[in-house]
Each structure stands twice: as C-alpha cells, then as structure tokens.
mmCIF file of N, CA and C in Angstrom:
data_model
loop_
_atom_site.group_PDB
_atom_site.id
_atom_site.type_symbol
_atom_site.label_atom_id
_atom_site.label_comp_id
_atom_site.label_asym_id
_atom_site.label_seq_id
_atom_site.Cartn_x
_atom_site.Cartn_y
_atom_site.Cartn_z
ATOM 1 N N ASN A 1 70.877 -12.411 68.338
ATOM 2 C CA ASN A 1 71.520 -12.232 69.617
ATOM 3 C C ASN A 1 73.026 -12.085 69.398
ATOM 4 N N ARG A 2 73.585 -10.994 69.879
ATOM 5 C CA ARG A 2 75.001 -10.689 69.633
ATOM 6 C C ARG A 2 75.941 -11.736 70.240
ATOM 7 N N GLU A 3 75.636 -12.201 71.459
ATOM 8 C CA GLU A 3 76.497 -13.198 72.112
ATOM 9 C C GLU A 3 76.497 -14.518 71.346
ATOM 10 N N VAL A 4 75.341 -14.931 70.851
ATOM 11 C CA VAL A 4 75.241 -16.150 70.062
ATOM 12 C C VAL A 4 76.028 -15.993 68.765
ATOM 13 N N GLN A 5 75.933 -14.838 68.137
ATOM 14 C CA GLN A 5 76.661 -14.576 66.894
ATOM 15 C C GLN A 5 78.166 -14.688 67.098
ATOM 16 N N GLU A 6 78.678 -14.187 68.222
ATOM 17 C CA GLU A 6 80.114 -14.272 68.511
ATOM 18 C C GLU A 6 80.556 -15.727 68.613
ATOM 19 N N LEU A 7 79.729 -16.572 69.225
ATOM 20 C CA LEU A 7 80.044 -17.998 69.304
ATOM 21 C C LEU A 7 80.029 -18.637 67.922
ATOM 22 N N PHE A 8 79.011 -18.300 67.115
ATOM 23 C CA PHE A 8 78.901 -18.848 65.770
ATOM 24 C C PHE A 8 80.149 -18.553 64.954
ATOM 25 N N ASP A 9 80.665 -17.327 65.070
ATOM 26 C CA ASP A 9 81.849 -16.930 64.308
ATOM 27 C C ASP A 9 83.059 -17.802 64.642
ATOM 28 N N LEU A 10 83.072 -18.382 65.841
ATOM 29 C CA LEU A 10 84.174 -19.244 66.274
ATOM 30 C C LEU A 10 83.889 -20.725 66.033
ATOM 31 N N GLY A 11 82.727 -21.031 65.468
ATOM 32 C CA GLY A 11 82.364 -22.423 65.202
ATOM 33 C C GLY A 11 81.729 -23.130 66.381
ATOM 34 N N PHE A 12 81.321 -22.365 67.376
ATOM 35 C CA PHE A 12 80.680 -22.920 68.570
ATOM 36 C C PHE A 12 79.201 -22.543 68.585
ATOM 37 N N GLY A 13 78.407 -23.383 69.210
ATOM 38 C CA GLY A 13 77.004 -23.070 69.388
ATOM 39 C C GLY A 13 76.511 -23.614 70.710
ATOM 40 N N MET A 14 75.378 -23.083 71.150
ATOM 41 C CA MET A 14 74.743 -23.619 72.353
ATOM 42 C C MET A 14 73.259 -23.753 72.052
ATOM 43 N N HIS A 15 72.621 -24.674 72.774
ATOM 44 C CA HIS A 15 71.221 -24.971 72.511
ATOM 45 C C HIS A 15 70.559 -25.370 73.817
ATOM 46 N N HIS A 16 69.526 -24.633 74.219
ATOM 47 C CA HIS A 16 68.771 -24.983 75.425
ATOM 48 C C HIS A 16 67.397 -24.331 75.339
ATOM 49 N N ALA A 17 66.486 -24.809 76.169
ATOM 50 C CA ALA A 17 65.091 -24.359 76.106
ATOM 51 C C ALA A 17 64.920 -22.885 76.436
ATOM 52 N N GLY A 18 65.874 -22.269 77.115
ATOM 53 C CA GLY A 18 65.763 -20.862 77.482
ATOM 54 C C GLY A 18 66.085 -19.892 76.362
ATOM 55 N N MET A 19 66.544 -20.415 75.235
ATOM 56 C CA MET A 19 66.874 -19.545 74.102
ATOM 57 C C MET A 19 65.617 -19.187 73.321
ATOM 58 N N LEU A 20 65.700 -18.098 72.584
ATOM 59 C CA LEU A 20 64.622 -17.753 71.669
ATOM 60 C C LEU A 20 64.505 -18.852 70.617
ATOM 61 N N ARG A 21 63.297 -19.155 70.194
ATOM 62 C CA ARG A 21 63.065 -20.221 69.207
ATOM 63 C C ARG A 21 63.863 -19.971 67.931
ATOM 64 N N ALA A 22 63.928 -18.718 67.495
ATOM 65 C CA ALA A 22 64.676 -18.388 66.274
ATOM 66 C C ALA A 22 66.156 -18.716 66.432
ATOM 67 N N ASP A 23 66.733 -18.443 67.608
ATOM 68 C CA ASP A 23 68.143 -18.754 67.856
ATOM 69 C C ASP A 23 68.373 -20.265 67.896
ATOM 70 N N ARG A 24 67.422 -21.000 68.495
ATOM 71 C CA ARG A 24 67.554 -22.470 68.539
ATOM 72 C C ARG A 24 67.489 -23.054 67.122
ATOM 73 N N THR A 25 66.558 -22.570 66.326
ATOM 74 C CA THR A 25 66.401 -23.067 64.954
ATOM 75 C C THR A 25 67.646 -22.773 64.122
ATOM 76 N N LEU A 26 68.169 -21.566 64.260
ATOM 77 C CA LEU A 26 69.386 -21.195 63.540
ATOM 78 C C LEU A 26 70.557 -22.066 63.981
ATOM 79 N N THR A 27 70.679 -22.301 65.277
ATOM 80 C CA THR A 27 71.753 -23.147 65.804
ATOM 81 C C THR A 27 71.653 -24.558 65.227
ATOM 82 N N GLU A 28 70.460 -25.116 65.217
ATOM 83 C CA GLU A 28 70.246 -26.462 64.670
ATOM 84 C C GLU A 28 70.650 -26.527 63.199
ATOM 85 N N ARG A 29 70.250 -25.520 62.432
ATOM 86 C CA ARG A 29 70.558 -25.503 61.000
ATOM 87 C C ARG A 29 72.060 -25.394 60.746
ATOM 88 N N LEU A 30 72.725 -24.493 61.470
ATOM 89 C CA LEU A 30 74.166 -24.306 61.282
ATOM 90 C C LEU A 30 74.949 -25.546 61.696
ATOM 91 N N PHE A 31 74.521 -26.214 62.758
ATOM 92 C CA PHE A 31 75.193 -27.443 63.177
ATOM 93 C C PHE A 31 74.974 -28.553 62.141
ATOM 94 N N ALA A 32 73.762 -28.687 61.651
ATOM 95 C CA ALA A 32 73.453 -29.709 60.647
ATOM 96 C C ALA A 32 74.246 -29.479 59.359
ATOM 97 N N GLU A 33 74.505 -28.225 59.029
ATOM 98 C CA GLU A 33 75.261 -27.892 57.826
ATOM 99 C C GLU A 33 76.768 -27.982 58.035
ATOM 100 N N GLY A 34 77.205 -28.243 59.260
ATOM 101 C CA GLY A 34 78.629 -28.372 59.540
ATOM 102 C C GLY A 34 79.343 -27.063 59.794
ATOM 103 N N LEU A 35 78.611 -25.962 59.883
ATOM 104 C CA LEU A 35 79.231 -24.664 60.127
ATOM 105 C C LEU A 35 79.588 -24.469 61.600
ATOM 106 N N LEU A 36 78.900 -25.181 62.474
ATOM 107 C CA LEU A 36 79.260 -25.208 63.889
ATOM 108 C C LEU A 36 79.924 -26.545 64.162
ATOM 109 N N ARG A 37 81.130 -26.510 64.697
ATOM 110 C CA ARG A 37 81.878 -27.743 64.940
ATOM 111 C C ARG A 37 81.626 -28.291 66.344
ATOM 112 N N VAL A 38 81.240 -27.409 67.271
ATOM 113 C CA VAL A 38 80.989 -27.811 68.653
ATOM 114 C C VAL A 38 79.637 -27.239 69.063
ATOM 115 N N LEU A 39 78.792 -28.101 69.629
ATOM 116 C CA LEU A 39 77.484 -27.668 70.098
ATOM 117 C C LEU A 39 77.308 -28.125 71.539
ATOM 118 N N CYS A 40 77.188 -27.168 72.458
ATOM 119 C CA CYS A 40 76.921 -27.458 73.865
ATOM 120 C C CYS A 40 75.409 -27.364 74.052
ATOM 121 N N CYS A 41 74.824 -28.417 74.621
ATOM 122 C CA CYS A 41 73.369 -28.424 74.718
ATOM 123 C C CYS A 41 72.898 -29.230 75.921
ATOM 124 N N THR A 42 71.627 -29.089 76.206
ATOM 125 C CA THR A 42 71.007 -29.874 77.265
ATOM 126 C C THR A 42 70.580 -31.216 76.689
ATOM 127 N N ALA A 43 70.249 -32.144 77.570
ATOM 128 C CA ALA A 43 69.874 -33.494 77.139
ATOM 129 C C ALA A 43 68.595 -33.508 76.306
ATOM 130 N N THR A 44 67.758 -32.512 76.445
ATOM 131 C CA THR A 44 66.501 -32.511 75.699
ATOM 132 C C THR A 44 66.722 -32.477 74.198
ATOM 133 N N LEU A 45 67.855 -31.967 73.752
ATOM 134 C CA LEU A 45 68.140 -31.938 72.321
ATOM 135 C C LEU A 45 68.210 -33.356 71.758
ATOM 136 N N ALA A 46 68.710 -34.296 72.530
ATOM 137 C CA ALA A 46 68.829 -35.672 72.055
ATOM 138 C C ALA A 46 67.467 -36.311 71.819
ATOM 139 N N TRP A 47 66.446 -35.861 72.518
ATOM 140 C CA TRP A 47 65.114 -36.444 72.378
ATOM 141 C C TRP A 47 64.315 -35.791 71.270
ATOM 142 N N GLY A 48 64.525 -34.515 71.005
ATOM 143 C CA GLY A 48 63.606 -33.809 70.127
ATOM 144 C C GLY A 48 64.091 -33.489 68.737
ATOM 145 N N VAL A 49 65.391 -33.450 68.509
ATOM 146 C CA VAL A 49 65.916 -32.982 67.240
ATOM 147 C C VAL A 49 66.910 -33.996 66.693
ATOM 148 N N ASN A 50 66.836 -34.285 65.414
ATOM 149 C CA ASN A 50 67.740 -35.247 64.792
ATOM 150 C C ASN A 50 69.021 -34.542 64.339
ATOM 151 N N LEU A 51 69.952 -34.364 65.254
ATOM 152 C CA LEU A 51 71.238 -33.751 64.934
ATOM 153 C C LEU A 51 72.365 -34.732 65.261
ATOM 154 N N PRO A 52 72.779 -35.530 64.292
ATOM 155 C CA PRO A 52 73.859 -36.478 64.546
ATOM 156 C C PRO A 52 75.198 -35.767 64.719
ATOM 157 N N ALA A 53 76.092 -36.403 65.469
ATOM 158 C CA ALA A 53 77.429 -35.858 65.715
ATOM 159 C C ALA A 53 78.428 -36.999 65.727
ATOM 160 N N HIS A 54 79.684 -36.684 65.524
ATOM 161 C CA HIS A 54 80.711 -37.722 65.620
ATOM 162 C C HIS A 54 80.988 -38.070 67.073
ATOM 163 N N THR A 55 81.123 -37.062 67.914
ATOM 164 C CA THR A 55 81.452 -37.268 69.324
ATOM 165 C C THR A 55 80.415 -36.595 70.203
ATOM 166 N N VAL A 56 79.992 -37.311 71.230
ATOM 167 C CA VAL A 56 79.038 -36.792 72.197
ATOM 168 C C VAL A 56 79.661 -36.918 73.583
ATOM 169 N N ILE A 57 79.613 -35.839 74.354
ATOM 170 C CA ILE A 57 80.164 -35.836 75.706
ATOM 171 C C ILE A 57 79.059 -35.500 76.686
ATOM 172 N N ILE A 58 78.883 -36.358 77.683
ATOM 173 C CA ILE A 58 77.962 -36.069 78.782
ATOM 174 C C ILE A 58 78.823 -35.591 79.932
ATOM 175 N N LYS A 59 78.748 -34.303 80.227
ATOM 176 C CA LYS A 59 79.559 -33.717 81.294
ATOM 177 C C LYS A 59 78.707 -33.596 82.550
ATOM 178 N N GLY A 60 78.844 -34.579 83.407
ATOM 179 C CA GLY A 60 78.074 -34.585 84.642
ATOM 180 C C GLY A 60 76.847 -35.464 84.503
ATOM 181 N N THR A 61 76.584 -36.255 85.500
ATOM 182 C CA THR A 61 75.487 -37.218 85.434
ATOM 183 C C THR A 61 74.417 -36.954 86.486
ATOM 184 N N GLN A 62 74.418 -35.794 87.057
ATOM 185 C CA GLN A 62 73.388 -35.411 88.017
ATOM 186 C C GLN A 62 72.494 -34.363 87.374
ATOM 187 N N VAL A 63 71.176 -34.567 87.481
ATOM 188 C CA VAL A 63 70.207 -33.603 86.973
ATOM 189 C C VAL A 63 69.223 -33.287 88.088
ATOM 190 N N TYR A 64 68.701 -32.078 88.063
ATOM 191 C CA TYR A 64 67.749 -31.681 89.092
ATOM 192 C C TYR A 64 66.389 -32.281 88.784
ATOM 193 N N ASP A 65 65.786 -32.920 89.764
ATOM 194 C CA ASP A 65 64.461 -33.520 89.646
ATOM 195 C C ASP A 65 63.519 -32.733 90.548
ATOM 196 N N ALA A 66 62.651 -31.935 89.935
ATOM 197 C CA ALA A 66 61.743 -31.069 90.705
ATOM 198 C C ALA A 66 60.776 -31.882 91.564
ATOM 199 N N GLN A 67 60.361 -33.041 91.077
ATOM 200 C CA GLN A 67 59.428 -33.876 91.846
ATOM 201 C C GLN A 67 60.071 -34.391 93.129
ATOM 202 N N LYS A 68 61.362 -34.691 93.061
ATOM 203 C CA LYS A 68 62.075 -35.178 94.245
ATOM 204 C C LYS A 68 62.636 -34.035 95.080
ATOM 205 N N GLY A 69 62.707 -32.860 94.480
ATOM 206 C CA GLY A 69 63.263 -31.709 95.178
ATOM 207 C C GLY A 69 64.766 -31.811 95.375
ATOM 208 N N GLY A 70 65.436 -32.494 94.467
ATOM 209 C CA GLY A 70 66.887 -32.647 94.575
ATOM 210 C C GLY A 70 67.452 -33.245 93.301
ATOM 211 N N PHE A 71 68.728 -33.566 93.360
ATOM 212 C CA PHE A 71 69.411 -34.106 92.198
ATOM 213 C C PHE A 71 69.283 -35.621 92.151
ATOM 214 N N SER A 72 69.252 -36.149 90.932
ATOM 215 C CA SER A 72 69.232 -37.596 90.738
ATOM 216 C C SER A 72 70.135 -37.932 89.555
ATOM 217 N N ASP A 73 70.417 -39.211 89.391
ATOM 218 C CA ASP A 73 71.290 -39.657 88.306
ATOM 219 C C ASP A 73 70.566 -39.601 86.962
ATOM 220 N N VAL A 74 71.297 -39.283 85.934
ATOM 221 C CA VAL A 74 70.770 -39.360 84.577
ATOM 222 C C VAL A 74 70.433 -40.826 84.324
ATOM 223 N N GLY A 75 69.267 -41.099 83.782
ATOM 224 C CA GLY A 75 68.821 -42.471 83.557
ATOM 225 C C GLY A 75 69.475 -43.129 82.364
ATOM 226 N N MET A 76 69.383 -44.461 82.357
ATOM 227 C CA MET A 76 69.991 -45.241 81.289
ATOM 228 C C MET A 76 69.425 -44.879 79.917
ATOM 229 N N LEU A 77 68.111 -44.690 79.811
ATOM 230 C CA LEU A 77 67.529 -44.353 78.508
ATOM 231 C C LEU A 77 68.022 -43.006 78.003
ATOM 232 N N ASP A 78 68.186 -42.047 78.919
ATOM 233 C CA ASP A 78 68.712 -40.741 78.521
ATOM 234 C C ASP A 78 70.150 -40.869 78.020
ATOM 235 N N VAL A 79 70.971 -41.619 78.743
ATOM 236 C CA VAL A 79 72.369 -41.814 78.324
ATOM 237 C C VAL A 79 72.416 -42.477 76.945
ATOM 238 N N GLN A 80 71.630 -43.516 76.746
ATOM 239 C CA GLN A 80 71.629 -44.207 75.457
ATOM 240 C C GLN A 80 71.103 -43.305 74.341
ATOM 241 N N GLN A 81 70.094 -42.508 74.632
ATOM 242 C CA GLN A 81 69.548 -41.598 73.627
ATOM 243 C C GLN A 81 70.581 -40.533 73.239
ATOM 244 N N ILE A 82 71.270 -40.002 74.233
ATOM 245 C CA ILE A 82 72.300 -38.988 73.964
ATOM 246 C C ILE A 82 73.448 -39.610 73.174
ATOM 247 N N PHE A 83 73.935 -40.772 73.618
ATOM 248 C CA PHE A 83 75.032 -41.442 72.909
ATOM 249 C C PHE A 83 74.604 -41.888 71.513
ATOM 250 N N GLY A 84 73.304 -42.093 71.321
ATOM 251 C CA GLY A 84 72.808 -42.486 70.010
ATOM 252 C C GLY A 84 73.009 -41.428 68.941
ATOM 253 N N ARG A 85 73.335 -40.218 69.338
ATOM 254 C CA ARG A 85 73.629 -39.144 68.383
ATOM 255 C C ARG A 85 75.017 -39.312 67.771
ATOM 256 N N ALA A 86 75.875 -40.090 68.406
ATOM 257 C CA ALA A 86 77.266 -40.230 67.952
ATOM 258 C C ALA A 86 77.390 -41.329 66.903
ATOM 259 N N GLY A 87 78.016 -41.000 65.804
ATOM 260 C CA GLY A 87 78.365 -41.996 64.800
ATOM 261 C C GLY A 87 77.198 -42.662 64.109
ATOM 262 N N ARG A 88 76.225 -41.902 63.704
ATOM 263 C CA ARG A 88 75.102 -42.477 62.969
ATOM 264 C C ARG A 88 75.609 -43.060 61.639
ATOM 265 N N PRO A 89 75.251 -44.313 61.338
ATOM 266 C CA PRO A 89 75.797 -44.986 60.148
ATOM 267 C C PRO A 89 75.586 -44.225 58.841
ATOM 268 N N GLN A 90 74.464 -43.519 58.708
ATOM 269 C CA GLN A 90 74.223 -42.800 57.459
ATOM 270 C C GLN A 90 75.057 -41.523 57.345
ATOM 271 N N PHE A 91 75.729 -41.118 58.450
ATOM 272 C CA PHE A 91 76.505 -39.880 58.434
ATOM 273 C C PHE A 91 77.988 -40.082 58.732
ATOM 274 N N GLU A 92 78.321 -41.090 59.539
ATOM 275 C CA GLU A 92 79.704 -41.281 60.011
ATOM 276 C C GLU A 92 80.096 -42.755 59.931
ATOM 277 N N ASP A 93 81.402 -43.014 59.821
ATOM 278 C CA ASP A 93 81.905 -44.384 59.870
ATOM 279 C C ASP A 93 82.085 -44.866 61.305
ATOM 280 N N SER A 94 82.242 -43.912 62.219
ATOM 281 C CA SER A 94 82.437 -44.265 63.624
ATOM 282 C C SER A 94 81.884 -43.137 64.491
ATOM 283 N N GLY A 95 81.774 -43.416 65.765
ATOM 284 C CA GLY A 95 81.292 -42.416 66.705
ATOM 285 C C GLY A 95 81.933 -42.636 68.054
ATOM 286 N N LEU A 96 81.893 -41.617 68.885
ATOM 287 C CA LEU A 96 82.512 -41.690 70.195
ATOM 288 C C LEU A 96 81.567 -41.080 71.220
ATOM 289 N N GLY A 97 81.317 -41.820 72.293
ATOM 290 C CA GLY A 97 80.524 -41.332 73.408
ATOM 291 C C GLY A 97 81.390 -41.269 74.651
ATOM 292 N N ILE A 98 81.416 -40.122 75.297
ATOM 293 C CA ILE A 98 82.233 -39.915 76.495
ATOM 294 C C ILE A 98 81.305 -39.490 77.619
ATOM 295 N N ILE A 99 81.459 -40.121 78.777
ATOM 296 C CA ILE A 99 80.666 -39.738 79.940
ATOM 297 C C ILE A 99 81.627 -39.339 81.055
ATOM 298 N N ILE A 100 81.390 -38.167 81.612
ATOM 299 C CA ILE A 100 82.216 -37.657 82.706
ATOM 300 C C ILE A 100 81.352 -37.692 83.962
ATOM 301 N N THR A 101 81.741 -38.522 84.910
ATOM 302 C CA THR A 101 80.959 -38.690 86.126
ATOM 303 C C THR A 101 81.895 -38.818 87.318
ATOM 304 N N SER A 102 81.323 -38.838 88.491
ATOM 305 C CA SER A 102 82.137 -39.004 89.695
ATOM 306 C C SER A 102 82.595 -40.460 89.811
ATOM 307 N N HIS A 103 83.672 -40.666 90.533
ATOM 308 C CA HIS A 103 84.252 -42.005 90.658
ATOM 309 C C HIS A 103 83.254 -42.989 91.259
ATOM 310 N N ASP A 104 82.453 -42.533 92.212
ATOM 311 C CA ASP A 104 81.506 -43.451 92.858
ATOM 312 C C ASP A 104 80.362 -43.863 91.931
ATOM 313 N N LYS A 105 80.146 -43.162 90.827
ATOM 314 C CA LYS A 105 79.094 -43.515 89.862
ATOM 315 C C LYS A 105 79.635 -44.269 88.654
ATOM 316 N N LEU A 106 80.940 -44.411 88.570
ATOM 317 C CA LEU A 106 81.569 -45.003 87.391
ATOM 318 C C LEU A 106 81.069 -46.421 87.121
ATOM 319 N N ALA A 107 81.061 -47.282 88.129
ATOM 320 C CA ALA A 107 80.620 -48.673 87.940
ATOM 321 C C ALA A 107 79.154 -48.717 87.508
ATOM 322 N N HIS A 108 78.340 -47.829 88.058
ATOM 323 C CA HIS A 108 76.919 -47.760 87.700
ATOM 324 C C HIS A 108 76.747 -47.506 86.204
ATOM 325 N N TYR A 109 77.434 -46.511 85.669
ATOM 326 C CA TYR A 109 77.284 -46.176 84.256
ATOM 327 C C TYR A 109 77.981 -47.180 83.348
ATOM 328 N N LEU A 110 79.103 -47.727 83.776
ATOM 329 C CA LEU A 110 79.745 -48.775 82.981
ATOM 330 C C LEU A 110 78.826 -49.974 82.863
ATOM 331 N N GLY A 111 78.194 -50.349 83.969
ATOM 332 C CA GLY A 111 77.258 -51.466 83.950
ATOM 333 C C GLY A 111 76.089 -51.207 83.015
ATOM 334 N N MET A 112 75.563 -49.995 83.051
ATOM 335 C CA MET A 112 74.441 -49.647 82.170
ATOM 336 C C MET A 112 74.857 -49.709 80.705
ATOM 337 N N LEU A 113 76.011 -49.161 80.410
ATOM 338 C CA LEU A 113 76.431 -49.076 79.016
ATOM 339 C C LEU A 113 76.866 -50.417 78.447
ATOM 340 N N THR A 114 77.250 -51.344 79.312
ATOM 341 C CA THR A 114 77.625 -52.679 78.843
ATOM 342 C C THR A 114 76.507 -53.677 79.097
ATOM 343 N N HIS A 115 75.319 -53.177 79.416
ATOM 344 C CA HIS A 115 74.110 -53.982 79.638
ATOM 345 C C HIS A 115 74.266 -54.987 80.765
ATOM 346 N N GLN A 116 75.025 -54.630 81.781
ATOM 347 C CA GLN A 116 75.199 -55.506 82.929
ATOM 348 C C GLN A 116 74.271 -55.124 84.079
ATOM 349 N N ALA A 117 73.534 -54.041 83.903
ATOM 350 C CA ALA A 117 72.605 -53.605 84.948
ATOM 351 C C ALA A 117 71.221 -54.162 84.648
ATOM 352 N N ALA A 118 70.593 -54.677 85.666
ATOM 353 C CA ALA A 118 69.234 -55.195 85.488
ATOM 354 C C ALA A 118 68.271 -54.041 85.242
ATOM 355 N N ILE A 119 67.315 -54.261 84.369
ATOM 356 C CA ILE A 119 66.289 -53.273 84.086
ATOM 357 C C ILE A 119 65.007 -53.765 84.735
ATOM 358 N N GLU A 120 64.424 -52.918 85.544
ATOM 359 C CA GLU A 120 63.203 -53.295 86.244
ATOM 360 C C GLU A 120 62.096 -52.314 85.890
ATOM 361 N N SER A 121 60.988 -52.846 85.449
ATOM 362 C CA SER A 121 59.854 -52.017 85.055
ATOM 363 C C SER A 121 59.266 -51.307 86.272
ATOM 364 N N GLN A 122 58.863 -50.062 86.072
ATOM 365 C CA GLN A 122 58.175 -49.279 87.093
ATOM 366 C C GLN A 122 56.699 -49.119 86.754
ATOM 367 N N PHE A 123 56.243 -49.832 85.714
ATOM 368 C CA PHE A 123 54.871 -49.679 85.244
ATOM 369 C C PHE A 123 53.861 -50.022 86.339
ATOM 370 N N LYS A 124 54.079 -51.134 87.015
ATOM 371 C CA LYS A 124 53.122 -51.576 88.041
ATOM 372 C C LYS A 124 53.007 -50.547 89.170
ATOM 373 N N LYS A 125 54.104 -49.933 89.499
ATOM 374 C CA LYS A 125 54.127 -48.924 90.558
ATOM 375 C C LYS A 125 53.196 -47.760 90.242
ATOM 376 N N TYR A 126 53.077 -47.417 88.958
ATOM 377 C CA TYR A 126 52.262 -46.280 88.524
ATOM 378 C C TYR A 126 51.030 -46.731 87.734
ATOM 379 N N LEU A 127 50.587 -47.976 87.931
ATOM 380 C CA LEU A 127 49.478 -48.526 87.168
ATOM 381 C C LEU A 127 48.208 -47.699 87.310
ATOM 382 N N VAL A 128 47.872 -47.309 88.513
ATOM 383 C CA VAL A 128 46.655 -46.533 88.733
ATOM 384 C C VAL A 128 46.714 -45.195 87.981
ATOM 385 N N ASP A 129 47.866 -44.535 88.053
ATOM 386 C CA ASP A 129 48.024 -43.262 87.336
ATOM 387 C C ASP A 129 47.883 -43.459 85.835
ATOM 388 N N ASN A 130 48.484 -44.533 85.316
ATOM 389 C CA ASN A 130 48.414 -44.799 83.871
ATOM 390 C C ASN A 130 46.986 -45.115 83.437
ATOM 391 N N LEU A 131 46.266 -45.863 84.227
ATOM 392 C CA LEU A 131 44.896 -46.212 83.879
ATOM 393 C C LEU A 131 43.964 -45.006 83.942
ATOM 394 N N ASN A 132 44.236 -44.078 84.841
ATOM 395 C CA ASN A 132 43.400 -42.899 85.011
ATOM 396 C C ASN A 132 43.789 -41.733 84.094
ATOM 397 N N ALA A 133 44.883 -41.879 83.385
ATOM 398 C CA ALA A 133 45.374 -40.776 82.527
ATOM 399 C C ALA A 133 44.487 -40.551 81.326
#
C-alpha cells in the first residue's frame, strides 16, 4: 500500500483491523525491529499482539458500543492492558503511560489507575448466559 509505505519512510506506522493482513504483519514486524518509532493503533493491538513500547498514549476514553447503541467509557482492564505495553522489564528500564480524557472523567481514570475504584463482578448478572454458553 503506497500510503502505508510513505508513513513507514517517516518512521510512522498505523495498525487497525481494517488493514490488509499483510500490511498489519509488516507493521508489527517493523515496529518490533525498531524501524517504526511511532505506531498509532486501536486498543485491540494491546490484547492480541506482543509489541512492547516505551510510551503508550490513550487518546480519548470513549469507544462505540454496538450493543448499547452509543459511546461508553474505556474499561479499567482495557486501560491496564494498553498501559501494560509501556516499559516492559525485559525491553525497557522505564515506561510511560499517558491518558487523554475529558475533565469530567479525570477522577474516574485516576481512581482506576491508583486502584481506588471498587471492582464489582458482573458474573452473577450474566450467570444464565454463561451457563448456557
């Protein structure tokens, strides 16, 4: 893809499910080899591919939820999984996680990241679905 190649030449890459598999694989390899210095990607990359980074930035904390038919907040596990890419001990001495959110959500995410937010299981709510799965 010519547009992807132009980004690669500048040390930038992007990664999302809408890309061709070959372009995603190439992007992952170039980032892992250090040839791409900046990688813009969706949150799904944090769950599926082991690509450590020194700095991780979450730009925006609202994601579209098709089941709800609207936007909802990025969950605590997603934030921790994404931030877990920053500063992996086997690759870096330190790491940096940055979250960019609206002012009204700031206390919510600070509480989550400092473990001041209560965690409540939703298992019982979906028990019937889990048993029938």
